[in-house]
One Martini backbone bead per residue (centre of mass of N, CA, C, O) as a GRO file, in nm:
protein
  140
    1MET     BB    1  -3.938 -12.334  -4.125
    2SER     BB    2  -3.654 -12.488  -4.188
    3ILE     BB    3  -3.428 -12.726  -4.088
    4ASP     BB    4  -3.077 -12.731  -4.049
    5THR     BB    5  -2.922 -13.027  -4.010
    6LYS     BB    6  -2.627 -12.961  -4.076
    7LYS     BB    7  -2.589 -12.744  -3.869
    8LEU     BB    8  -2.663 -12.910  -3.624
    9ASP     BB    9  -2.458 -13.133  -3.656
   10ILE     BB   10  -2.189 -12.972  -3.645
   11THR     BB   11  -2.235 -12.802  -3.385
   12HIS     BB   12  -2.291 -13.041  -3.198
   13ARG     BB   13  -2.028 -13.194  -3.244
   14LEU     BB   14  -1.844 -12.959  -3.146
   15ARG     BB   15  -2.007 -12.989  -2.854
   16CYS     BB   16  -2.049 -13.302  -2.794
   17ARG     BB   17  -2.337 -13.345  -2.936
   18TYR     BB   18  -2.587 -13.603  -2.982
   19PRO     BB   19  -2.842 -13.721  -3.147
   20LEU     BB   20  -3.147 -13.900  -3.056
   21GLY     BB   21  -3.270 -13.923  -3.328
   22PRO     BB   22  -3.475 -13.742  -3.488
   23ILE     BB   23  -3.537 -13.435  -3.602
   24GLN     BB   24  -3.752 -13.202  -3.516
   25ALA     BB   25  -3.928 -12.913  -3.571
   26ASN     BB   26  -3.793 -12.785  -3.293
   27GLY     BB   27  -3.477 -12.913  -3.305
   28GLU     BB   28  -3.522 -13.175  -3.154
   29PRO     BB   29  -3.466 -13.473  -3.050
   30GLU     BB   30  -3.663 -13.736  -2.983
   31PHE     BB   31  -3.437 -13.868  -2.745
   32GLY     BB   32  -3.227 -13.654  -2.731
   33TRP     BB   33  -2.904 -13.637  -2.576
   34ARG     BB   34  -2.555 -13.692  -2.627
   35ASP     BB   35  -2.289 -13.644  -2.397
   36PHE     BB   36  -1.914 -13.594  -2.461
   37SER     BB   37  -1.826 -13.425  -2.245
   38GLY     BB   38  -1.498 -13.385  -2.118
   39PRO     BB   39  -1.279 -13.600  -2.056
   40ALA     BB   40  -0.977 -13.698  -2.226
   41LEU     BB   41  -0.717 -13.736  -2.380
   42GLU     BB   42  -0.439 -13.610  -2.235
   43GLY     BB   43  -0.621 -13.399  -2.052
   44MET     BB   44  -0.848 -13.334  -2.220
   45VAL     BB   45  -1.123 -13.109  -2.296
   46LEU     BB   46  -1.453 -13.154  -2.389
   47PRO     BB   47  -1.479 -12.904  -2.547
   48THR     BB   48  -1.295 -12.698  -2.705
   49ALA     BB   49  -1.247 -12.376  -2.767
   50ILE     BB   50  -1.232 -12.407  -3.079
   51MET     BB   51  -1.494 -12.566  -3.109
   52LEU     BB   52  -1.683 -12.350  -2.990
   53GLU     BB   53  -1.608 -12.124  -3.184
   54ALA     BB   54  -1.691 -12.269  -3.442
   55ALA     BB   55  -1.987 -12.314  -3.367
   56ASN     BB   56  -2.058 -12.013  -3.326
   57ARG     BB   57  -1.984 -11.922  -3.614
   58ILE     BB   58  -2.176 -12.104  -3.766
   59ASP     BB   59  -2.433 -12.002  -3.638
   60ALA     BB   60  -2.400 -11.704  -3.720
   61GLN     BB   61  -2.388 -11.756  -4.028
   62ALA     BB   62  -2.660 -11.898  -4.052
   63ASP     BB   63  -2.827 -11.660  -3.948
   64GLU     BB   64  -2.741 -11.461  -4.168
   65MET     BB   65  -2.845 -11.629  -4.407
   66ALA     BB   66  -3.139 -11.628  -4.317
   67GLN     BB   67  -3.170 -11.321  -4.324
   68ILE     BB   68  -3.100 -11.285  -4.623
   69SER     BB   69  -3.326 -11.464  -4.729
   70ARG     BB   70  -3.559 -11.297  -4.616
   71HIS     BB   71  -3.480 -11.036  -4.761
   72ARG     BB   72  -3.499 -11.148  -5.048
   73ASP     BB   73  -3.799 -11.219  -5.034
   74THR     BB   74  -3.895 -10.931  -4.984
   75LEU     BB   75  -3.775 -10.806  -5.242
   76LYS     BB   76  -3.930 -10.981  -5.439
   77ILE     BB   77  -4.210 -10.881  -5.362
   78GLN     BB   78  -4.157 -10.581  -5.417
   79CYS     BB   79  -4.088 -10.614  -5.717
   80GLU     BB   80  -4.360 -10.732  -5.802
   81GLN     BB   81  -4.522 -10.482  -5.717
   82HIS     BB   82  -4.376 -10.280  -5.905
   83ILE     BB   83  -4.450 -10.421  -6.167
   84ASN     BB   84  -4.755 -10.396  -6.132
   85ASP     BB   85  -4.760 -10.090  -6.106
   86ALA     BB   86  -4.628 -10.027  -6.380
   87SER     BB   87  -4.846 -10.161  -6.550
   88ARG     BB   88  -5.080  -9.982  -6.456
   89LEU     BB   89  -4.951  -9.712  -6.539
   90ARG     BB   90  -4.926  -9.776  -6.838
   91ASP     BB   91  -5.226  -9.818  -6.890
   92ALA     BB   92  -5.312  -9.535  -6.795
   93LEU     BB   93  -5.138  -9.375  -6.996
   94ASP     BB   94  -5.262  -9.493  -7.250
   95ASP     BB   95  -5.550  -9.395  -7.193
   96LEU     BB   96  -5.478  -9.094  -7.171
   97LEU     BB   97  -5.366  -9.060  -7.454
   98THR     BB   98  -5.623  -9.128  -7.602
   99ASP     BB   99  -5.790  -8.898  -7.476
  100MET     BB  100  -5.608  -8.663  -7.577
  101VAL     BB  101  -5.643  -8.715  -7.882
  102ILE     BB  102  -5.946  -8.681  -7.882
  103ALA     BB  103  -5.943  -8.394  -7.764
  104GLN     BB  104  -5.790  -8.266  -7.998
  105GLY     BB  105  -6.005  -8.318  -8.210
  106ASN     BB  106  -6.226  -8.158  -8.065
  107MET     BB  107  -6.074  -7.889  -8.066
  108ARG     BB  108  -6.052  -7.857  -8.372
  109ASP     BB  109  -6.356  -7.860  -8.424
  110ALA     BB  110  -6.423  -7.618  -8.237
  111ALA     BB  111  -6.236  -7.406  -8.387
  112LYS     BB  112  -6.424  -7.382  -8.642
  113HIS     BB  113  -6.660  -7.228  -8.446
  114ASP     BB  114  -6.438  -7.137  -8.215
  115SER     BB  115  -6.171  -6.929  -8.143
  116ARG     BB  116  -6.105  -7.023  -7.845
  117TRP     BB  117  -5.980  -7.315  -7.956
  118GLU     BB  118  -5.737  -7.203  -8.066
  119GLY     BB  119  -5.436  -7.389  -7.991
  120CYS     BB  120  -5.504  -7.618  -7.787
  121ALA     BB  121  -5.397  -7.872  -7.927
  122GLU     BB  122  -5.102  -7.761  -7.951
  123ALA     BB  123  -5.048  -7.715  -7.642
  124ILE     BB  124  -5.063  -8.046  -7.579
  125GLN     BB  125  -4.851  -8.188  -7.765
  126PRO     BB  126  -4.600  -8.224  -7.577
  127ARG     BB  127  -4.752  -8.425  -7.388
  128VAL     BB  128  -4.811  -8.638  -7.597
  129ASP     BB  129  -4.516  -8.690  -7.677
  130ALA     BB  130  -4.420  -8.773  -7.393
  131ALA     BB  131  -4.611  -9.016  -7.362
  132ARG     BB  132  -4.512  -9.173  -7.608
  133ALA     BB  133  -4.218  -9.194  -7.517
  134ALA     BB  134  -4.271  -9.344  -7.251
  135LEU     BB  135  -4.410  -9.595  -7.388
  136SER     BB  136  -4.149  -9.654  -7.584
  137GLY     BB  137  -3.868  -9.561  -7.422
  138GLU     BB  138  -3.815  -9.280  -7.504
  139PRO     BB  139  -3.703  -8.982  -7.514
  140ALA     BB  140  -3.859  -8.660  -7.493
   0.00000   0.00000   0.00000
C-alpha cells in the first residue's frame, strides 16, 4: 500500500508537526518530527481546536477513500471472475446444444426402426430452441 504523502503533509501541518527528512515506507519521517505546537501570537495556542478537527476529518475521509478503493478492487476481481465463469458456461451450453442436436438426429434415425423413439426428438425441441435463444441473447 502506498503512503499518501499529501494527506500526511496537510494533517501533520494542521497539527503543527512537520516531518524532518523524507517520509519512509512506515509513514514516519527519516529524522523524526519538528513540533511547533504550544503558545503563539496573542495568547493563542497551536494547534487550535478547529485545526485539530480539520486534521481528524481529513484523516477520516482519507481512510474512507482507501476503504472504498479496496472495495472497488475487490469488486473488480469478482466481476472478472463472473465474466470468466459466464464464458465457461456459454462454452458448455454451446457444447451441450451441439450434443442435443446430434442426439435428435440419432433419435429420428432410431424412430425409423423402432416406434418407441417416435416423438422423442420433437419432445426436446423446446429445450434446444431455448438453448439457441440463450446463446444468441434473444428471449426464449
